[in-house]
CSV table of C-alpha atoms and ligand atoms in Angstrom, one decimal:
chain,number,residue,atom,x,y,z
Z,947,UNK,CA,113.9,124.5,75.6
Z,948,UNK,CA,115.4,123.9,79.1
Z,949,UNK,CA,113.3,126.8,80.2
Z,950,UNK,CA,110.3,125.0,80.0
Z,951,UNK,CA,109.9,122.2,82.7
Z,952,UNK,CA,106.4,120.3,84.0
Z,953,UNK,CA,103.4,122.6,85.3
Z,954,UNK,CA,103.9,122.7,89.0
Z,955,UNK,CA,102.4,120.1,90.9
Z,956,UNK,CA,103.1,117.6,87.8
Z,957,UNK,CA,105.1,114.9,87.2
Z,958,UNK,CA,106.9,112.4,84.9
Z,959,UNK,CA,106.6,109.1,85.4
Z,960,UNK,CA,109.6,107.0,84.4
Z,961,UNK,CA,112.3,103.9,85.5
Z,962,UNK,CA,111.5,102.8,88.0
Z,963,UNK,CA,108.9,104.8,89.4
Z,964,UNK,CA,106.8,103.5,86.2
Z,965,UNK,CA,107.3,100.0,87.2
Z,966,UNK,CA,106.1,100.8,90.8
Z,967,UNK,CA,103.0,102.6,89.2
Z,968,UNK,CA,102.3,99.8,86.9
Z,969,UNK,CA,102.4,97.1,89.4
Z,970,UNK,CA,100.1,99.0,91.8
Z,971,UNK,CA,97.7,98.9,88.4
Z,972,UNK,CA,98.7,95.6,87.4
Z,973,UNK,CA,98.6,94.1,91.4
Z,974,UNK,CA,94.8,95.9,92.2
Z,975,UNK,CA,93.2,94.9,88.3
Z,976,UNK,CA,93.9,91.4,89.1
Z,977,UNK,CA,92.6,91.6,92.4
Z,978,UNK,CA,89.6,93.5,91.6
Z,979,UNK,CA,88.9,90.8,88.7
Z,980,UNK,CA,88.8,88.4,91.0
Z,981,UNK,CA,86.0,89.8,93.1
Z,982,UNK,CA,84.0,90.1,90.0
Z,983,UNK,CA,84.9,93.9,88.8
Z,984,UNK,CA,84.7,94.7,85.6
Z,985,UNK,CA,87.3,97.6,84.3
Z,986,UNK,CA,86.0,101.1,82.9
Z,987,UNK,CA,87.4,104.0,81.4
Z,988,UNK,CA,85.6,107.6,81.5
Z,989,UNK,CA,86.9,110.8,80.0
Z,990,UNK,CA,89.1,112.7,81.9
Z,991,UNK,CA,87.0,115.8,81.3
Z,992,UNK,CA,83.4,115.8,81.8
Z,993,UNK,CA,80.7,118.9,82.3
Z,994,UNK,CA,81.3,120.5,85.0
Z,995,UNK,CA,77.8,120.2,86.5
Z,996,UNK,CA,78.5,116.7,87.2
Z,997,UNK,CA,81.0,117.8,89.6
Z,998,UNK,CA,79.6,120.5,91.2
Z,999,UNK,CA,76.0,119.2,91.8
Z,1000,UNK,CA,77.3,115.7,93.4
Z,1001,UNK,CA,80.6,116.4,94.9
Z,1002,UNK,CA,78.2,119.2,97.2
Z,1003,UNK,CA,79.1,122.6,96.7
Z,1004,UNK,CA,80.3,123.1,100.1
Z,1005,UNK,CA,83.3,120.3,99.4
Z,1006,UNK,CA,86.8,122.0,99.5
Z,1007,UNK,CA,87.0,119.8,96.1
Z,1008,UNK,CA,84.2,121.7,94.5
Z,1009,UNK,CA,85.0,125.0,96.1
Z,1010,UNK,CA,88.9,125.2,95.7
Z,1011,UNK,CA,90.4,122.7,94.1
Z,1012,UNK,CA,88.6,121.9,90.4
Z,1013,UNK,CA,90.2,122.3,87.6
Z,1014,UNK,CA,87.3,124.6,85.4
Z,1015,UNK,CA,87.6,125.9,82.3
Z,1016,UNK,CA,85.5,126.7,79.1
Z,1017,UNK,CA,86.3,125.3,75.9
Z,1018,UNK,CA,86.0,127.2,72.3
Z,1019,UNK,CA,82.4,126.4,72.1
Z,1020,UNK,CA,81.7,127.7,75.7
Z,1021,UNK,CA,80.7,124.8,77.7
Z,1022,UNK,CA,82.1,124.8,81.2
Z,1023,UNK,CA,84.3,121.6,81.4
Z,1024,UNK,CA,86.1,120.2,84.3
Z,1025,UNK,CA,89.0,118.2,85.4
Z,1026,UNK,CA,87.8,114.9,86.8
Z,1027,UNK,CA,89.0,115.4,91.0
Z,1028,UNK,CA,88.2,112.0,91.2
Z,1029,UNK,CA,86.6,109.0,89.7
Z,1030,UNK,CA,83.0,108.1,91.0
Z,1031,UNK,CA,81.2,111.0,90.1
Z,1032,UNK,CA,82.1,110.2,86.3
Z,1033,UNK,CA,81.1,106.5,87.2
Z,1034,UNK,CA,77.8,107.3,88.1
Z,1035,UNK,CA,77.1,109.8,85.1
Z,1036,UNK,CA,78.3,106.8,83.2
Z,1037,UNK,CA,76.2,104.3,85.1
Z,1038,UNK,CA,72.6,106.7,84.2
Z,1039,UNK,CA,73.4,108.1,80.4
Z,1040,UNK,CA,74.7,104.1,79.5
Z,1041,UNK,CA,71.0,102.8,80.7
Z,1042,UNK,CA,72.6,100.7,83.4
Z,1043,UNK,CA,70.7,101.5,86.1
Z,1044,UNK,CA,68.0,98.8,85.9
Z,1045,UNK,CA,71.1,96.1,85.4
Z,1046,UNK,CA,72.6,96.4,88.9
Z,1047,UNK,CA,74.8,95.2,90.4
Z,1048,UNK,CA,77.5,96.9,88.3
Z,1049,UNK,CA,81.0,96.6,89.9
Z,1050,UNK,CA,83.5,98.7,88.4
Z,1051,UNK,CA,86.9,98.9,88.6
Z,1052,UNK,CA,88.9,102.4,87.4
Z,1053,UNK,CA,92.4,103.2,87.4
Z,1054,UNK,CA,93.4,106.8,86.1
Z,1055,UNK,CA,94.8,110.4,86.5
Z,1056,UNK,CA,92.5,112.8,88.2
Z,1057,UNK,CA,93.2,116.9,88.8
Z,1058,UNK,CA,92.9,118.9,92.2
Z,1059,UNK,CA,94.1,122.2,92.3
Z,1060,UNK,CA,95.5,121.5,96.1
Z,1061,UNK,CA,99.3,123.3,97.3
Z,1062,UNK,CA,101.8,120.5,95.7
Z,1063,UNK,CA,103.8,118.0,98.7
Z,1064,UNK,CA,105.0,114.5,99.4
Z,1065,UNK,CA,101.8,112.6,98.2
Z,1066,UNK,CA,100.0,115.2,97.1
Z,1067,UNK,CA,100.0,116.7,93.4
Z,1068,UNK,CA,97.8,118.5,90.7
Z,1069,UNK,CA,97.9,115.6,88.5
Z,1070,UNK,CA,97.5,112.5,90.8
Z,1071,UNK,CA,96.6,108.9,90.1
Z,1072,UNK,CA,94.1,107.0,91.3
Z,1073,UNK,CA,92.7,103.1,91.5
Z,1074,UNK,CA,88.8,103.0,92.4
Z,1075,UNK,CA,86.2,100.0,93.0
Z,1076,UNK,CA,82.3,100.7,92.7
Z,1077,UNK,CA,79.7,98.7,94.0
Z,1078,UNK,CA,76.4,100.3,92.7
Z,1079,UNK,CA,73.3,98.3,93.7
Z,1080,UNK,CA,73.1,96.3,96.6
Z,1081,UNK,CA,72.0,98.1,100.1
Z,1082,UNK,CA,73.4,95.2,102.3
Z,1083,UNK,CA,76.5,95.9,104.6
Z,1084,UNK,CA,78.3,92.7,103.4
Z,1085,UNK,CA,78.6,94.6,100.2
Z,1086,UNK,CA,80.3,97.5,102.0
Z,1087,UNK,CA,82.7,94.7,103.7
Z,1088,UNK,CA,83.4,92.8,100.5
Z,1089,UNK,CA,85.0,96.1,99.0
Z,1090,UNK,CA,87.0,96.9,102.1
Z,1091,UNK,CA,88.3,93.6,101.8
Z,1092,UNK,CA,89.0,93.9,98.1
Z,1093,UNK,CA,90.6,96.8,98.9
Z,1094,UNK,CA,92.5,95.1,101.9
Z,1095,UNK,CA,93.4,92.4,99.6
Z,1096,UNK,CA,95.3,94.5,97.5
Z,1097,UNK,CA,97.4,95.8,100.1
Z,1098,UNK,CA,98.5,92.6,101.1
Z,1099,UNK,CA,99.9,91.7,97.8
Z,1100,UNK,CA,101.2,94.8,97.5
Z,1101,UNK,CA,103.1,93.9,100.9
Z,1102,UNK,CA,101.8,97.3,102.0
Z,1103,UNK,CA,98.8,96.0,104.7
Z,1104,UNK,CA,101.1,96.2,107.8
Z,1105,UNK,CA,102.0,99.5,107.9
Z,1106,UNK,CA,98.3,100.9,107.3
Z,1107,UNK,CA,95.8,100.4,109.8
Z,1108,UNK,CA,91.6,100.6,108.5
Z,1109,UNK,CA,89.8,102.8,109.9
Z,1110,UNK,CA,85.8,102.8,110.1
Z,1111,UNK,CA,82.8,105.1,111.0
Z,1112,UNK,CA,79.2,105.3,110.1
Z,1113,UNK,CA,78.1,108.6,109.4
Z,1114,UNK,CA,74.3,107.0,109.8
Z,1115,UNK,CA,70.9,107.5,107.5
Z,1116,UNK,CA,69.8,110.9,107.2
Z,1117,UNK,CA,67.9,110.9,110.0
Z,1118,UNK,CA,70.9,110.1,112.2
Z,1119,UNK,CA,72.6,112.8,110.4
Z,1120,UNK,CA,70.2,115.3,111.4
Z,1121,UNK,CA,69.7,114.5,114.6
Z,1122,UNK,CA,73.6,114.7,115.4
Z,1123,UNK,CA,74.5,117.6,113.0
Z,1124,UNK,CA,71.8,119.7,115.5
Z,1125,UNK,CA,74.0,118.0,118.6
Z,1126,UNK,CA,76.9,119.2,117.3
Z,1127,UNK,CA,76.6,122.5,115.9
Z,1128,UNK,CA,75.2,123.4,119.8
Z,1129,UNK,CA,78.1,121.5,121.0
Z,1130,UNK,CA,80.8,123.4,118.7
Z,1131,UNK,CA,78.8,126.8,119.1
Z,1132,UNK,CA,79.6,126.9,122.4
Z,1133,UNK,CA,83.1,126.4,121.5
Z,1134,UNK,CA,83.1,129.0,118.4
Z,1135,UNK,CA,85.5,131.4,119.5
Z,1136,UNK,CA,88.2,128.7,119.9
Z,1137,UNK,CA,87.9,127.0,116.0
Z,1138,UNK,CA,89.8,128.1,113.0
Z,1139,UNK,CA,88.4,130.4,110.9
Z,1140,UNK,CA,88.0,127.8,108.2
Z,1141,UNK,CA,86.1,125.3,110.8
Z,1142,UNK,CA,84.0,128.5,111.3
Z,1143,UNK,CA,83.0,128.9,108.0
Z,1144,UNK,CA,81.9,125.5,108.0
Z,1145,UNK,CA,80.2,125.6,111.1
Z,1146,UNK,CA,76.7,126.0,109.1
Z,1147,UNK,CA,77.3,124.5,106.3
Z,1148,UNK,CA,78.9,122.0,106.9
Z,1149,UNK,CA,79.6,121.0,110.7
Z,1150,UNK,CA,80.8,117.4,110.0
Z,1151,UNK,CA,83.5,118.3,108.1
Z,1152,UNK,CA,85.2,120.1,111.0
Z,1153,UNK,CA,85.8,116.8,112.9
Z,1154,UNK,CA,88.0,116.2,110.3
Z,1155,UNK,CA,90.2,119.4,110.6
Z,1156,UNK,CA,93.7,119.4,110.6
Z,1157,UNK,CA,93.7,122.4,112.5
Z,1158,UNK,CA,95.6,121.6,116.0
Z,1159,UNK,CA,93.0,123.9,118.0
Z,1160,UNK,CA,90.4,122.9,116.2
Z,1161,UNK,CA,91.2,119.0,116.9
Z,1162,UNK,CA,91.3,119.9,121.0
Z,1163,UNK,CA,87.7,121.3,120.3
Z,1164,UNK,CA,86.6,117.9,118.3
Z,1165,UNK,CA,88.4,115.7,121.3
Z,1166,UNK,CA,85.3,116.5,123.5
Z,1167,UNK,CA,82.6,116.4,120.6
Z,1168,UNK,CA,79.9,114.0,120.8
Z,1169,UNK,CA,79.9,111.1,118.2
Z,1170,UNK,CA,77.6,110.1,116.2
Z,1171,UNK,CA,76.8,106.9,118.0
Z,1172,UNK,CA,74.0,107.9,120.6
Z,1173,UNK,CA,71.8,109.2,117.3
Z,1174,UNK,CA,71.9,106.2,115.6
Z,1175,UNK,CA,68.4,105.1,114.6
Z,1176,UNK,CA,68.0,101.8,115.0
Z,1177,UNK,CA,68.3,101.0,110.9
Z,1178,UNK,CA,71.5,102.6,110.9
Z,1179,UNK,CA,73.3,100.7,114.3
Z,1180,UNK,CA,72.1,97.8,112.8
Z,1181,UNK,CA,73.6,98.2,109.5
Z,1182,UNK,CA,76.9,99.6,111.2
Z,1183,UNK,CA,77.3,96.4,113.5
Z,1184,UNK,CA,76.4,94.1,110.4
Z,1185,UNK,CA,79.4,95.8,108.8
Z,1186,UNK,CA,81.9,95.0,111.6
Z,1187,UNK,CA,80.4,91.7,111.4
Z,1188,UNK,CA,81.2,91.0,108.1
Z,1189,UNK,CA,84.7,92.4,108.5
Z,1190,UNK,CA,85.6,90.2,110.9
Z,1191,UNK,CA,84.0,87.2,108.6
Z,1192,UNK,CA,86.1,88.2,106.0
Z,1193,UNK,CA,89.2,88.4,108.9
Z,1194,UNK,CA,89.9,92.2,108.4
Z,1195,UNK,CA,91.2,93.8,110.9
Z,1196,UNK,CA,89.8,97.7,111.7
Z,1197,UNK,CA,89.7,99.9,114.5
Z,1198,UNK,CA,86.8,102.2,114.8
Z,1199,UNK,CA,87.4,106.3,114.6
Z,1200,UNK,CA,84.1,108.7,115.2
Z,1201,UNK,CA,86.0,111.5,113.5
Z,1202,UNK,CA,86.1,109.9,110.0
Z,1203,UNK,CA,84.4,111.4,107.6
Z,1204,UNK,CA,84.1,111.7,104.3
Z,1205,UNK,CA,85.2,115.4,102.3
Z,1206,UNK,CA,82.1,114.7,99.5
Z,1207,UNK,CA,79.3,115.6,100.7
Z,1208,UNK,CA,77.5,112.5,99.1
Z,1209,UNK,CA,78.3,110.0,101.8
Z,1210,UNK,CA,75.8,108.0,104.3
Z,1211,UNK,CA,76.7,105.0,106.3
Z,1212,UNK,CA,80.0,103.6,106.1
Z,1213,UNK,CA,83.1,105.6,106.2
Z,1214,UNK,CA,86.7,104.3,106.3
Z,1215,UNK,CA,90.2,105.0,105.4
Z,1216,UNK,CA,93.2,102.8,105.4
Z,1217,UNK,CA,95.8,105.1,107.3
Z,1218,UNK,CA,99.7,104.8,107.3
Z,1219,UNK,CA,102.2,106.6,109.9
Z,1220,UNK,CA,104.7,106.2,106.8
Z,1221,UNK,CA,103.7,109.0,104.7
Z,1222,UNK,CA,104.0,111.9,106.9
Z,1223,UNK,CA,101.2,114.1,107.2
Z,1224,UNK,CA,99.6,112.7,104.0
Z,1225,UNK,CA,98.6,109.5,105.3
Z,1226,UNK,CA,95.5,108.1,103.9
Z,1227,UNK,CA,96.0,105.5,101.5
Z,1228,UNK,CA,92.7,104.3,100.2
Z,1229,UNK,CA,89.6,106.0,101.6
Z,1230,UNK,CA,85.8,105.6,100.5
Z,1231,UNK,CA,82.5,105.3,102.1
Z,1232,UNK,CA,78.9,104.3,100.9
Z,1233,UNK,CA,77.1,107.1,99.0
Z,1234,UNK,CA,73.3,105.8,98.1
Z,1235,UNK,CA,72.7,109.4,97.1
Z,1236,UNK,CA,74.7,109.8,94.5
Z,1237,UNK,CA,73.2,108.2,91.3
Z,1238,UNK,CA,69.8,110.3,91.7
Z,1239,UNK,CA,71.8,113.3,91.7
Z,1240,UNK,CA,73.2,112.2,88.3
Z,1241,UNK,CA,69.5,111.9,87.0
Z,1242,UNK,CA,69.1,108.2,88.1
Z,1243,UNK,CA,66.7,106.5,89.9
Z,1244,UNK,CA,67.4,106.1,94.0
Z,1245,UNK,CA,70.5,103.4,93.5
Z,1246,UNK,CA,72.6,102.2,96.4
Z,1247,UNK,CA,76.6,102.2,96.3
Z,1248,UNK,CA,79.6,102.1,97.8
Z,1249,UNK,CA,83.2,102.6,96.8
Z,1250,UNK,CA,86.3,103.6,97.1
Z,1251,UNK,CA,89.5,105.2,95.7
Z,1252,UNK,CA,93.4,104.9,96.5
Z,1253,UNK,CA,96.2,106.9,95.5
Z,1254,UNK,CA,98.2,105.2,93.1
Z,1255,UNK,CA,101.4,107.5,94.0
Z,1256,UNK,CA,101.1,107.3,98.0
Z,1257,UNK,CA,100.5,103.5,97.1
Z,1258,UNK,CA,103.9,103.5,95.3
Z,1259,UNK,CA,105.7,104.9,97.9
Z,1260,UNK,CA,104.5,102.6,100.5
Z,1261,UNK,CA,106.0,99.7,98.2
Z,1262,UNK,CA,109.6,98.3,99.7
Z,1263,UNK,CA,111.3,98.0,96.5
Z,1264,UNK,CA,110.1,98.4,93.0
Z,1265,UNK,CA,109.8,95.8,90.9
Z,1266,UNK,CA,112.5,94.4,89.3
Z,1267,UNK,CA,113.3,95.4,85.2
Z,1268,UNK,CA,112.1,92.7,83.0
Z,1269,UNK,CA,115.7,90.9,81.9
Z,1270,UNK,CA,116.7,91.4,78.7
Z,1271,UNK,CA,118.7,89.9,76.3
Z,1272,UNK,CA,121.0,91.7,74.3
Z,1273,UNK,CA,121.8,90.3,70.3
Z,1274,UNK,CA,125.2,91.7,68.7
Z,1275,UNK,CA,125.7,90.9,65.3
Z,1276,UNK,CA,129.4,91.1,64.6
Z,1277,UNK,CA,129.9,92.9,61.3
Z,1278,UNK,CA,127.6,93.0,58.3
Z,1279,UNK,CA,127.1,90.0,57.6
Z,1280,UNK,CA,125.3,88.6,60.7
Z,1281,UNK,CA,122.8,91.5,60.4
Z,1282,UNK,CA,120.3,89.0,59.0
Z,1283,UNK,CA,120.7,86.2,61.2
Z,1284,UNK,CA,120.6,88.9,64.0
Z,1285,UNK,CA,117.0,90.0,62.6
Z,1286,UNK,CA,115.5,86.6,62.2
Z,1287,UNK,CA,116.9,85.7,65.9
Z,1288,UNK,CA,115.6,88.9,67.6
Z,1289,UNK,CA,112.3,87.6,65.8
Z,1290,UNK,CA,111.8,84.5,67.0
Z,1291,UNK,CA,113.2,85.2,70.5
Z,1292,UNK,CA,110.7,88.2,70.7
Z,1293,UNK,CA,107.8,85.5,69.4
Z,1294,UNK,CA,109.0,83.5,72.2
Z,1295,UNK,CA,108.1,86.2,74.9
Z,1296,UNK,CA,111.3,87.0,75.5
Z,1297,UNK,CA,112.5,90.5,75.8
Z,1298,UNK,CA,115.3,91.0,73.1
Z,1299,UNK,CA,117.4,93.8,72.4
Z,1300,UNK,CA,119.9,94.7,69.6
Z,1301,UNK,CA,122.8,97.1,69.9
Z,1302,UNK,CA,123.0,99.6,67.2
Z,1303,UNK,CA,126.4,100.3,66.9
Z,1304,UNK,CA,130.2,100.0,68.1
Z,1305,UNK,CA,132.4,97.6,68.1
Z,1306,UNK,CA,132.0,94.2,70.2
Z,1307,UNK,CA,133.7,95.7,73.7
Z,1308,UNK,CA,131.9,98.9,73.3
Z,1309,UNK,CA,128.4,96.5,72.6
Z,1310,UNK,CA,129.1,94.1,75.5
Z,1311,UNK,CA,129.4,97.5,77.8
Z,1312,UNK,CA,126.1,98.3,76.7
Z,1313,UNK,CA,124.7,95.5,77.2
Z,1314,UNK,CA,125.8,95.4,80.6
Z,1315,UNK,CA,124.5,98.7,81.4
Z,1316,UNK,CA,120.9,98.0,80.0
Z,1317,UNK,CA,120.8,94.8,82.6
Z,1318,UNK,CA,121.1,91.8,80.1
Z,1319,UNK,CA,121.4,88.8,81.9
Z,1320,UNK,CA,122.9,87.6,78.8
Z,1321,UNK,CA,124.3,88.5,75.3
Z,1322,UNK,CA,124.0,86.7,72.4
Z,1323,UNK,CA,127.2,86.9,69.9
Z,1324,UNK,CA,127.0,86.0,66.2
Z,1325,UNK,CA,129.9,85.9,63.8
Z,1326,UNK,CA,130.3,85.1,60.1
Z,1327,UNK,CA,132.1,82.1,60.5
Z,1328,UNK,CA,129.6,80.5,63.3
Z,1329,UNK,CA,126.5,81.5,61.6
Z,1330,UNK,CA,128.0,79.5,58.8
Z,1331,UNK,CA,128.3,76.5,60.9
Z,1332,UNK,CA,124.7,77.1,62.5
Z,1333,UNK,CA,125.3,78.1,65.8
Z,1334,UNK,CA,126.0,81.1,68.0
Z,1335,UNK,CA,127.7,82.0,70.8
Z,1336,UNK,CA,125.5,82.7,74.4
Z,1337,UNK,CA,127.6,85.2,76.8
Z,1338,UNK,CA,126.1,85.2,80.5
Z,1339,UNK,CA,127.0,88.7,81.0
Z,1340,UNK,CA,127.4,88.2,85.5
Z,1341,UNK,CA,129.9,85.1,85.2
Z,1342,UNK,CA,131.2,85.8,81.3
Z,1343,UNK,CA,131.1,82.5,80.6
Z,1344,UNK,CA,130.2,81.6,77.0
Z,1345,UNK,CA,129.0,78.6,75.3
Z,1346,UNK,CA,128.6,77.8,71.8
Z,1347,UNK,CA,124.6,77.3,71.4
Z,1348,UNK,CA,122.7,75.7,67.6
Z,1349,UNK,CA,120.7,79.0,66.5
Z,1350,UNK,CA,117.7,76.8,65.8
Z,1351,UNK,CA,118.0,76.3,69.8
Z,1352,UNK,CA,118.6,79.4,71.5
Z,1353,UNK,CA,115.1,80.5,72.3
Z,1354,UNK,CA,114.2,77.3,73.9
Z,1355,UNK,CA,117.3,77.3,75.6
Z,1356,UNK,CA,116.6,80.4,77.0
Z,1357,UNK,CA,112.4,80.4,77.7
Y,1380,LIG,P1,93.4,114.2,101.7
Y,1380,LIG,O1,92.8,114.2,103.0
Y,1380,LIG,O2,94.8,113.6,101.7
Y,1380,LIG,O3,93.3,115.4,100.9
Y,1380,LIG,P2,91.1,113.3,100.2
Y,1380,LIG,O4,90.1,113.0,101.3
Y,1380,LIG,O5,91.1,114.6,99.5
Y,1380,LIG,O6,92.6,113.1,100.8
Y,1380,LIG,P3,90.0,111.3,98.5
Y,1380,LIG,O7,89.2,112.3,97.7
Y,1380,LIG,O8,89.3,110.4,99.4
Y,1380,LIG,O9,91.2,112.1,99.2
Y,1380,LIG,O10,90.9,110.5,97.5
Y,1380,LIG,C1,91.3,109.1,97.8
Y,1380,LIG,C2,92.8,109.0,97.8
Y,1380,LIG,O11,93.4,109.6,96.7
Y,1380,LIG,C3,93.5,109.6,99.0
Y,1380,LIG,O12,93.4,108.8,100.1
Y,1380,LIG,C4,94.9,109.7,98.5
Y,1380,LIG,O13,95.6,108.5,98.6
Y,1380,LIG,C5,94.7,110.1,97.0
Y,1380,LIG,N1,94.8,111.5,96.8
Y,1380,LIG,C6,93.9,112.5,97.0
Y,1380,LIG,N2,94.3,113.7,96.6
Y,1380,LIG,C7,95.6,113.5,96.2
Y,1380,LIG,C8,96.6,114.4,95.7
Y,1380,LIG,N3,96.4,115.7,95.5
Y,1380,LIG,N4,97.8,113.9,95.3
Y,1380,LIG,C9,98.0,112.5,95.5
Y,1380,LIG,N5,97.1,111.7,95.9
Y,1380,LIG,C10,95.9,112.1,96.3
Y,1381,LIG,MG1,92.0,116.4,99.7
């Protein structure tokens, strides 16, 4: 079965990459708890419509990188790309949308079919906040600052800088979008054929090419700023406002924007020079529109979602194996009193291991190799007398311990 190996773009996730995953998981749950979010799981395959009518249909998600297929009884199923779209279809066919604020928490694998890199896969992971309800900017600042929170404790905040935008009402939009289509029309025969295509469609997206001629082009593009109405500068400088409040640091960047096409307001993206050229971290944005889309009534929100496996990478070391210790009954007899003291060790909370087979040195080498801190040696003649003997595998010394003792010796 050699021949067979992972679909490209795929991976396994064991050692210590697990324990790096895990902790990202573990590290952003507790944090999210703390700011009141609730956790919830939605199927990793949903219809596709809920996709394809909210993600827009001009997103590169919906256009090139969905995972589609039809199942045996011909409904058109999809991939989640990513998590809030589910949320939201969640949020309207649970009857939650007259009990707001809902604040959910999410931490799962989601699908794009993108060309596979460093930090960037088919099968990715992802850790996501949702704040559906409340219209206020300090709502849109208390997630940023969840999220910020979290990369603190990961010990990941100083190399990632945040990055905000507003990308206005729709009346901004509109205003702006006319502004710069002019603005990049005169400039058409210079952009990427991709930026081109967009050009139409969906002009803001092209501030945020990659393209190196198309990024000379978006240098000298007007920002959205000047278009503001006066609702939307407002709710943009209440937003820095609360930021600071909440002692975040960001920088502003014009050019952020969101690749859904379900965004208003706030955009932002925590950015690292670590990562090479994929360097966002966490990215979200507010996206009011969203729930009515899903069949909802008009309903606020903001969000947003990190990649657990760019996350991971970022982290200096992983995180320590759990120590174990490792139980070697010497010949037959001690099996029993092995059992009963892996039991009540394990009851105790601590991690216990026994050694299937070999004789002592070959069980001691083990031991060693699986990282016990300590071993735990039992012989026919000292189980008889009641006690045991406790090997500290880094110095070797070894003491003669009461078996009714050793788990409290050693919690
Ligand atoms: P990018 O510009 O890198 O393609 P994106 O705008 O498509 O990112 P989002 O949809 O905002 O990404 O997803 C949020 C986060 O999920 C990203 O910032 C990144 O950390 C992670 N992510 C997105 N796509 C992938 C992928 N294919 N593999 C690994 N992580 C990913
Ligand atoms: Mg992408």
């Amino acid at each position: 079965m050699a021949d067979l190996q992972p679909v490209r773009g795929t991976r396994d996730i064991i050692g210590e990459d697990h324990r790096r995953h895990s902790y990202v998981i573990d590290t952003a749950r507790r944090i999210a708890a703390s700011y009141g979010f609730d956790e919830w799981s939605t199927p990793v395959f949903e219809d596709t419509r809920v996709f394809s009518r909210t993600l827009g249909e001009t997103s590169d998600v919906v256009t090139k990188e969905m995972y589609t297929f039809e199942d045996r009884g011909g409904d058109s199923l999809t991939l989640r790309p990513e998590g809030t779209a589910g949320v939201c279809r969640a949020l309207v066919t649970n009857g939650l949308t007259q009990s707001l604020p809902q604040k959910i928490f999410y931490a799962g694998p989601m699908f794009r079919y993108e060309r596979p890199q460093k930090g960037r896969y088919r099968q990715f992971h992802q850790i996501g906040l949702e704040l559906i309800g409340p219209s206020e900017p300090l709502a849109d600042a208390e997630v940023i600052a969840c999220g910020w929170d979290i990369l603190v404790a990961l010990g990941v905040a100083a190399n990632t800088v945040l990055e905000i935008n507003t990308l206005g009402d729709r009346e901004s939009r509109d205003a702006y979008r006319e502004a710069l289509v002019e603005y990049l029309s005169a400039h058409r025969d210079k952009l990427s054929a991709e930026s081109l295509s967009r050009l139409e469609r969906n002009p803001m997206r092209i501030l945020d090419s990659k393209d190196e001629g198309d990024r000379r082009i978006v240098a000298g593009a007007p920002t959205i700023m000047p278009f503001l109405t006066e609702q939307a500068a407002t709710f943009y400088a209440g937003l820095k406002r609360h930021l600071t409040q909440f002692g975040v640091p960001f920088t502003e960047n014009p050019r952020i924007v969101r690749g859904l096409d379900y965004y208003g307001h706030t955009a932002f993206e925590f950015v690292t020079k670590a990562l090479g050229a994929q360097g966002t971290v966490l990215a979200g944005g507010r996206y009011d529109g969203l729930v009515a889309e899903m069949g909802g009534p008009p309903t606020p929100a903001v969000g947003w979602a990190a990649g657990i496996e760019r996350l991971s990478m970022l982290l200096d070391q992983a995180p320590a194996a759990p120590p174990s210790i490792a139980v070697i009954p010497i010949g037959d007899e001690a099996e029993a009193a092995a059992i009963g003291l892996l039991q009540s060790l394990r009851g105790a909370g601590i991690r216990a291991e026994v050694s299937y087979r070999g004789n002592l040195k070959r069980r001691l080498e083990r031991a060693n190799r699986m990282g016990a801190k300590s071993a735990i040696l039992l012989g026919a003649d000292d189980i008889a007398a009641g006690i045991v003997q406790v090997k500290d595998l880094a110095t070797g010394a070894q003491v003669a311990v009461p078996l009714a003792e050793v788990a409290s010796r050693l919690t």
